[in-house]
Amino acid sequence: MNHIVVKNYEDMSKQAAVIIASQILRKKNAIMGFATGSTPIGTYQELIRLYKEGILDFSAITSFNLDEYYGVPVTDTNSYRYFMEENLFSHVNIRKDATFVPSGMASDAQAECDRYEEMIQQAGGVDLQLLGIGHNGHIGFNEPDSHFPARTHLVELAQSTIEANARFYKTRDEVPKKAVTMGIGTIMKAKSVLLLAGGKDKADIVEKTIKGPITPAVPASILQLHQDVTIIQVL
Ligand code: PGA
């Protein structure tokens, strides 16, 4: 694992954007895996700046997002599709029909998960997967469990995740309890992985991710077995 420690959020965002930009410059039609959450927002702002300065061209890339709340329509400001439109897609020249986020509204969730997994593999797999990390070690919405889920699947969110997400809602009852997420196997198939962890509150889980036992109780710990992982951590 390549572990980079930076002193602030701005430095993390700049370094992450450089890694993503160099992937897109190396391969114009790269398959990108994008993430939501508060951590990558600064990275997306940097990518938008590079686009506006004429350095980056998104027109040939395809993107797959990690996850989406289940039961939340794309028009909902808390949906991850909405987040991506707001924070990246509407500001750059990415083709809308080349951006994929799992549907949170499919009546047959399993069929949607299978379709999404299939689409990623059909596209040739993700070249660079961007990840945040939850305080409980989740990546995507792969919560601590007794096994590492292989494929895109429907999950019940952990209580700690629901509590962490409550900051975006007026009442706790409104916070989604389920999500569709790429599996750990899906993430591990990405050719390279870039994990961002902002803030001292993530220091403990990053330490467990990098140095602790590889266990589904800390889902991100599986990344120790990936051959090309960069972790950028603010400390
Ligand atoms: P955050 O979420 O970026 O909002 O901290 C990260 C995550 O839970 O994966």
mmCIF file of C-alpha atoms and ligand atoms in Angstrom:
data_model
loop_
_atom_site.group_PDB
_atom_site.id
_atom_site.type_symbol
_atom_site.label_atom_id
_atom_site.label_comp_id
_atom_site.label_asym_id
_atom_site.label_seq_id
_atom_site.Cartn_x
_atom_site.Cartn_y
_atom_site.Cartn_z
ATOM 1 C CA MET A 1 0.000 0.000 0.000
ATOM 2 C CA ASN A 2 1.167 3.479 -0.802
ATOM 3 C CA HIS A 3 0.282 5.547 2.290
ATOM 4 C CA ILE A 4 0.508 9.320 1.920
ATOM 5 C CA VAL A 5 -0.056 11.512 4.963
ATOM 6 C CA VAL A 6 -0.939 15.144 4.325
ATOM 7 C CA LYS A 7 -1.585 18.002 6.698
ATOM 8 C CA ASN A 8 -4.924 19.288 5.502
ATOM 9 C CA TYR A 9 -8.010 18.625 3.411
ATOM 10 C CA GLU A 10 -6.841 20.896 0.612
ATOM 11 C CA ASP A 11 -3.581 18.961 0.169
ATOM 12 C CA MET A 12 -5.479 15.664 0.158
ATOM 13 C CA SER A 13 -7.883 16.958 -2.489
ATOM 14 C CA LYS A 14 -5.059 18.277 -4.700
ATOM 15 C CA GLN A 15 -3.033 15.057 -4.499
ATOM 16 C CA ALA A 16 -6.101 12.901 -5.135
ATOM 17 C CA ALA A 17 -7.044 15.012 -8.151
ATOM 18 C CA VAL A 18 -3.521 14.624 -9.564
ATOM 19 C CA ILE A 19 -3.796 10.818 -9.335
ATOM 20 C CA ILE A 20 -7.244 10.818 -10.984
ATOM 21 C CA ALA A 21 -6.174 13.321 -13.638
ATOM 22 C CA SER A 22 -3.086 11.315 -14.514
ATOM 23 C CA GLN A 23 -5.265 8.212 -14.956
ATOM 24 C CA ILE A 24 -7.538 10.097 -17.375
ATOM 25 C CA LEU A 25 -4.569 11.639 -19.213
ATOM 26 C CA ARG A 26 -2.967 8.187 -19.581
ATOM 27 C CA LYS A 27 -6.192 6.587 -20.787
ATOM 28 C CA LYS A 28 -8.702 8.946 -22.372
ATOM 29 C CA ASN A 29 -11.477 6.357 -22.159
ATOM 30 C CA ALA A 30 -10.713 5.244 -18.603
ATOM 31 C CA ILE A 31 -13.386 3.495 -16.562
ATOM 32 C CA MET A 32 -13.596 5.484 -13.344
ATOM 33 C CA GLY A 33 -15.136 4.364 -10.077
ATOM 34 C CA PHE A 34 -16.492 7.373 -8.194
ATOM 35 C CA ALA A 35 -17.515 7.818 -4.564
ATOM 36 C CA THR A 36 -19.802 10.164 -2.664
ATOM 37 C CA GLY A 37 -19.618 11.543 0.879
ATOM 38 C CA SER A 38 -18.040 14.701 2.234
ATOM 39 C CA THR A 39 -14.456 13.476 1.749
ATOM 40 C CA PRO A 40 -14.172 13.593 -2.101
ATOM 41 C CA ILE A 41 -15.946 16.932 -2.622
ATOM 42 C CA GLY A 42 -12.664 18.903 -2.667
ATOM 43 C CA THR A 43 -11.154 16.372 -5.066
ATOM 44 C CA TYR A 44 -14.068 16.870 -7.451
ATOM 45 C CA GLN A 45 -13.624 20.656 -7.182
ATOM 46 C CA GLU A 46 -9.986 20.259 -8.203
ATOM 47 C CA LEU A 47 -10.970 18.051 -11.150
ATOM 48 C CA ILE A 48 -13.520 20.663 -12.247
ATOM 49 C CA ARG A 49 -10.788 23.321 -12.066
ATOM 50 C CA LEU A 50 -8.459 21.191 -14.203
ATOM 51 C CA TYR A 51 -11.281 20.728 -16.722
ATOM 52 C CA LYS A 52 -12.044 24.470 -16.847
ATOM 53 C CA GLU A 53 -8.348 25.194 -17.398
ATOM 54 C CA GLY A 54 -8.404 22.893 -20.422
ATOM 55 C CA ILE A 55 -6.113 20.292 -18.850
ATOM 56 C CA LEU A 56 -8.651 17.506 -18.419
ATOM 57 C CA ASP A 57 -11.135 16.049 -20.872
ATOM 58 C CA PHE A 58 -13.904 13.804 -19.508
ATOM 59 C CA SER A 59 -15.625 13.217 -22.851
ATOM 60 C CA ALA A 60 -14.422 9.656 -23.359
ATOM 61 C CA ILE A 61 -14.540 8.334 -19.801
ATOM 62 C CA THR A 62 -17.176 6.077 -18.308
ATOM 63 C CA SER A 63 -17.975 6.182 -14.601
ATOM 64 C CA PHE A 64 -19.537 3.779 -12.160
ATOM 65 C CA ASN A 65 -20.465 4.954 -8.692
ATOM 66 C CA LEU A 66 -19.958 2.747 -5.684
ATOM 67 C CA ASP A 67 -23.420 2.850 -4.221
ATOM 68 C CA GLU A 68 -26.877 4.390 -3.904
ATOM 69 C CA TYR A 69 -29.491 4.550 -1.171
ATOM 70 C CA TYR A 70 -32.314 2.107 -1.690
ATOM 71 C CA GLY A 71 -35.786 3.612 -1.974
ATOM 72 C CA VAL A 72 -34.445 7.090 -2.733
ATOM 73 C CA PRO A 73 -35.323 8.575 -6.160
ATOM 74 C CA VAL A 74 -32.681 10.412 -8.219
ATOM 75 C CA THR A 75 -34.612 13.669 -7.756
ATOM 76 C CA ASP A 76 -34.048 13.489 -3.982
ATOM 77 C CA THR A 77 -31.224 15.852 -2.991
ATOM 78 C CA ASN A 78 -29.811 13.094 -0.766
ATOM 79 C CA SER A 79 -29.545 10.571 -3.599
ATOM 80 C CA TYR A 80 -26.045 9.806 -4.735
ATOM 81 C CA ARG A 81 -26.996 10.434 -8.367
ATOM 82 C CA TYR A 82 -28.029 13.938 -7.303
ATOM 83 C CA PHE A 83 -24.743 14.347 -5.398
ATOM 84 C CA MET A 84 -22.683 13.394 -8.449
ATOM 85 C CA GLU A 85 -24.604 15.776 -10.739
ATOM 86 C CA GLU A 86 -24.139 18.615 -8.237
ATOM 87 C CA ASN A 87 -20.506 17.966 -7.343
ATOM 88 C CA LEU A 88 -19.003 16.810 -10.638
ATOM 89 C CA PHE A 89 -21.037 15.713 -13.640
ATOM 90 C CA SER A 90 -22.859 18.981 -14.409
ATOM 91 C CA HIS A 91 -19.562 20.921 -14.305
ATOM 92 C CA VAL A 92 -17.480 18.857 -16.745
ATOM 93 C CA ASN A 93 -17.878 17.408 -20.242
ATOM 94 C CA ILE A 94 -18.629 13.849 -19.153
ATOM 95 C CA ARG A 95 -21.306 12.187 -21.296
ATOM 96 C CA LYS A 96 -24.409 11.755 -19.162
ATOM 97 C CA ASP A 97 -25.110 8.367 -20.719
ATOM 98 C CA ALA A 98 -21.649 7.196 -19.674
ATOM 99 C CA THR A 99 -22.260 7.860 -15.972
ATOM 100 C CA PHE A 100 -23.702 4.995 -13.979
ATOM 101 C CA VAL A 101 -25.037 4.951 -10.435
ATOM 102 C CA PRO A 102 -26.960 1.898 -9.215
ATOM 103 C CA SER A 103 -30.712 2.472 -9.154
ATOM 104 C CA GLY A 104 -32.169 2.782 -5.683
ATOM 105 C CA MET A 105 -35.678 2.460 -7.065
ATOM 106 C CA ALA A 106 -35.639 -0.929 -8.784
ATOM 107 C CA SER A 107 -38.536 -3.085 -7.568
ATOM 108 C CA ASP A 108 -36.333 -6.141 -8.046
ATOM 109 C CA ALA A 109 -33.193 -5.115 -6.143
ATOM 110 C CA GLN A 110 -31.351 -8.346 -6.867
ATOM 111 C CA ALA A 111 -31.915 -7.955 -10.620
ATOM 112 C CA GLU A 112 -30.598 -4.371 -10.417
ATOM 113 C CA CYS A 113 -27.509 -5.540 -8.511
ATOM 114 C CA ASP A 114 -26.821 -8.271 -11.085
ATOM 115 C CA ARG A 115 -27.348 -5.817 -13.959
ATOM 116 C CA TYR A 116 -24.946 -3.278 -12.415
ATOM 117 C CA GLU A 117 -22.250 -5.854 -11.723
ATOM 118 C CA GLU A 118 -22.584 -7.161 -15.273
ATOM 119 C CA MET A 119 -22.309 -3.653 -16.764
ATOM 120 C CA ILE A 120 -19.052 -2.982 -14.910
ATOM 121 C CA GLN A 121 -17.509 -6.215 -16.125
ATOM 122 C CA GLN A 122 -18.833 -5.633 -19.691
ATOM 123 C CA ALA A 123 -17.141 -2.223 -19.694
ATOM 124 C CA GLY A 124 -13.854 -3.981 -18.965
ATOM 125 C CA GLY A 125 -13.738 -3.344 -15.204
ATOM 126 C CA VAL A 126 -12.869 -0.211 -13.275
ATOM 127 C CA ASP A 127 -9.422 1.304 -13.911
ATOM 128 C CA LEU A 128 -9.299 3.562 -10.851
ATOM 129 C CA GLN A 129 -11.717 3.264 -7.945
ATOM 130 C CA LEU A 130 -12.023 6.231 -5.587
ATOM 131 C CA LEU A 131 -13.081 5.332 -2.027
ATOM 132 C CA GLY A 132 -13.917 7.043 1.232
ATOM 133 C CA ILE A 133 -13.928 5.052 4.451
ATOM 134 C CA GLY A 134 -16.519 4.880 7.204
ATOM 135 C CA HIS A 135 -15.588 5.044 10.884
ATOM 136 C CA ASN A 136 -16.477 1.359 11.037
ATOM 137 C CA GLY A 137 -14.176 0.523 8.113
ATOM 138 C CA HIS A 138 -16.866 0.281 5.460
ATOM 139 C CA ILE A 139 -15.923 0.905 1.827
ATOM 140 C CA GLY A 140 -18.871 1.613 -0.423
ATOM 141 C CA PHE A 141 -21.626 0.396 1.880
ATOM 142 C CA ASN A 142 -19.903 -2.885 2.679
ATOM 143 C CA GLU A 143 -20.506 -2.836 6.413
ATOM 144 C CA PRO A 144 -18.603 -4.966 8.967
ATOM 145 C CA ASP A 145 -19.798 -8.528 8.454
ATOM 146 C CA SER A 146 -18.808 -12.156 8.816
ATOM 147 C CA HIS A 147 -17.762 -12.427 5.155
ATOM 148 C CA PHE A 148 -16.572 -10.213 2.299
ATOM 149 C CA PRO A 149 -19.458 -9.786 -0.193
ATOM 150 C CA ALA A 150 -18.291 -10.604 -3.702
ATOM 151 C CA ARG A 151 -20.703 -8.690 -5.901
ATOM 152 C CA THR A 152 -23.025 -5.698 -6.045
ATOM 153 C CA HIS A 153 -25.766 -6.333 -3.492
ATOM 154 C CA LEU A 154 -28.490 -4.825 -1.330
ATOM 155 C CA VAL A 155 -27.355 -4.084 2.236
ATOM 156 C CA GLU A 156 -28.927 -3.121 5.518
ATOM 157 C CA LEU A 157 -26.918 -0.144 6.730
ATOM 158 C CA ALA A 158 -25.150 -0.429 10.086
ATOM 159 C CA GLN A 159 -26.597 1.624 12.937
ATOM 160 C CA SER A 160 -23.350 3.648 13.083
ATOM 161 C CA THR A 161 -23.693 4.473 9.361
ATOM 162 C CA ILE A 162 -27.320 5.558 9.819
ATOM 163 C CA GLU A 163 -26.186 7.797 12.670
ATOM 164 C CA ALA A 164 -23.323 9.248 10.599
ATOM 165 C CA ASN A 165 -25.761 9.971 7.745
ATOM 166 C CA ALA A 166 -28.344 11.554 10.039
ATOM 167 C CA ARG A 167 -26.527 14.893 9.657
ATOM 168 C CA PHE A 168 -28.098 15.219 6.207
ATOM 169 C CA TYR A 169 -31.693 14.717 7.437
ATOM 170 C CA LYS A 170 -34.134 16.559 9.683
ATOM 171 C CA THR A 171 -35.111 13.440 11.616
ATOM 172 C CA ARG A 172 -33.440 10.070 12.137
ATOM 173 C CA ASP A 173 -36.529 8.288 10.757
ATOM 174 C CA GLU A 174 -35.908 9.799 7.327
ATOM 175 C CA VAL A 175 -32.362 8.359 7.023
ATOM 176 C CA PRO A 176 -32.296 5.481 4.508
ATOM 177 C CA LYS A 177 -31.783 2.074 6.110
ATOM 178 C CA LYS A 178 -30.730 0.185 2.972
ATOM 179 C CA ALA A 179 -28.454 0.726 0.012
ATOM 180 C CA VAL A 180 -27.255 -0.942 -3.160
ATOM 181 C CA THR A 181 -23.459 -1.183 -3.149
ATOM 182 C CA MET A 182 -20.643 -2.662 -5.192
ATOM 183 C CA GLY A 183 -19.319 -5.682 -3.332
ATOM 184 C CA ILE A 184 -15.847 -6.041 -1.867
ATOM 185 C CA GLY A 185 -15.087 -8.368 -4.787
ATOM 186 C CA THR A 186 -16.214 -5.682 -7.244
ATOM 187 C CA ILE A 187 -13.922 -3.124 -5.586
ATOM 188 C CA MET A 188 -10.982 -5.535 -5.418
ATOM 189 C CA LYS A 189 -11.222 -6.112 -9.187
ATOM 190 C CA ALA A 190 -10.467 -2.426 -9.879
ATOM 191 C CA LYS A 191 -7.001 -2.079 -11.383
ATOM 192 C CA SER A 192 -6.077 0.607 -8.874
ATOM 193 C CA VAL A 193 -7.696 2.021 -5.769
ATOM 194 C CA LEU A 194 -7.436 5.479 -4.206
ATOM 195 C CA LEU A 195 -8.789 5.734 -0.668
ATOM 196 C CA LEU A 196 -9.213 9.116 1.006
ATOM 197 C CA ALA A 197 -9.491 9.549 4.753
ATOM 198 C CA GLY A 198 -9.910 13.055 6.072
ATOM 199 C CA GLY A 199 -9.444 13.947 9.703
ATOM 200 C CA LYS A 200 -8.216 12.621 13.014
ATOM 201 C CA ASP A 201 -11.488 10.810 13.638
ATOM 202 C CA LYS A 202 -10.521 8.359 10.871
ATOM 203 C CA ALA A 203 -6.959 7.760 12.161
ATOM 204 C CA ASP A 204 -7.878 4.689 14.171
ATOM 205 C CA ILE A 205 -9.742 2.939 11.350
ATOM 206 C CA VAL A 206 -6.994 3.794 8.833
ATOM 207 C CA GLU A 207 -4.434 2.213 11.182
ATOM 208 C CA LYS A 208 -6.583 -0.951 11.392
ATOM 209 C CA THR A 209 -7.048 -0.923 7.603
ATOM 210 C CA ILE A 210 -3.319 -0.768 6.919
ATOM 211 C CA LYS A 211 -1.823 -2.743 9.801
ATOM 212 C CA GLY A 212 -4.607 -4.761 11.395
ATOM 213 C CA PRO A 213 -5.705 -8.290 10.600
ATOM 214 C CA ILE A 214 -7.495 -8.783 7.291
ATOM 215 C CA THR A 215 -11.044 -9.381 8.456
ATOM 216 C CA PRO A 216 -14.591 -8.680 7.228
ATOM 217 C CA ALA A 217 -15.095 -7.001 10.628
ATOM 218 C CA VAL A 218 -12.962 -4.200 9.093
ATOM 219 C CA PRO A 219 -14.034 -4.366 5.428
ATOM 220 C CA ALA A 220 -11.314 -1.971 4.183
ATOM 221 C CA SER A 221 -8.601 -4.278 5.583
ATOM 222 C CA ILE A 222 -9.018 -6.467 2.466
ATOM 223 C CA LEU A 223 -7.200 -3.710 0.563
ATOM 224 C CA GLN A 224 -3.950 -5.051 2.051
ATOM 225 C CA LEU A 225 -4.330 -7.790 -0.572
ATOM 226 C CA HIS A 226 -4.761 -5.382 -3.496
ATOM 227 C CA GLN A 227 -1.642 -4.764 -5.558
ATOM 228 C CA ASP A 228 -2.203 -1.076 -6.298
ATOM 229 C CA VAL A 229 -3.724 0.937 -3.447
ATOM 230 C CA THR A 230 -2.950 4.516 -2.492
ATOM 231 C CA ILE A 231 -4.292 5.902 0.772
ATOM 232 C CA ILE A 232 -4.211 9.635 1.308
ATOM 233 C CA GLN A 233 -4.817 10.527 4.924
ATOM 234 C CA VAL A 234 -5.133 13.897 6.622
ATOM 235 C CA LEU A 235 -3.533 13.897 10.039
HETATM 236 P P1 PGA B 1 -17.559 10.716 4.502
HETATM 237 O O1 PGA B 1 -18.073 9.229 4.326
HETATM 238 O O2 PGA B 1 -16.710 10.995 3.307
HETATM 239 O O3 PGA B 1 -18.808 11.567 4.509
HETATM 240 O O4 PGA B 1 -16.778 10.759 5.787
HETATM 241 C C1 PGA B 1 -17.163 8.248 3.987
HETATM 242 C C2 PGA B 1 -17.841 6.906 3.988
HETATM 243 O O5 PGA B 1 -18.688 6.656 4.856
HETATM 244 O O6 PGA B 1 -17.491 6.075 3.124
#
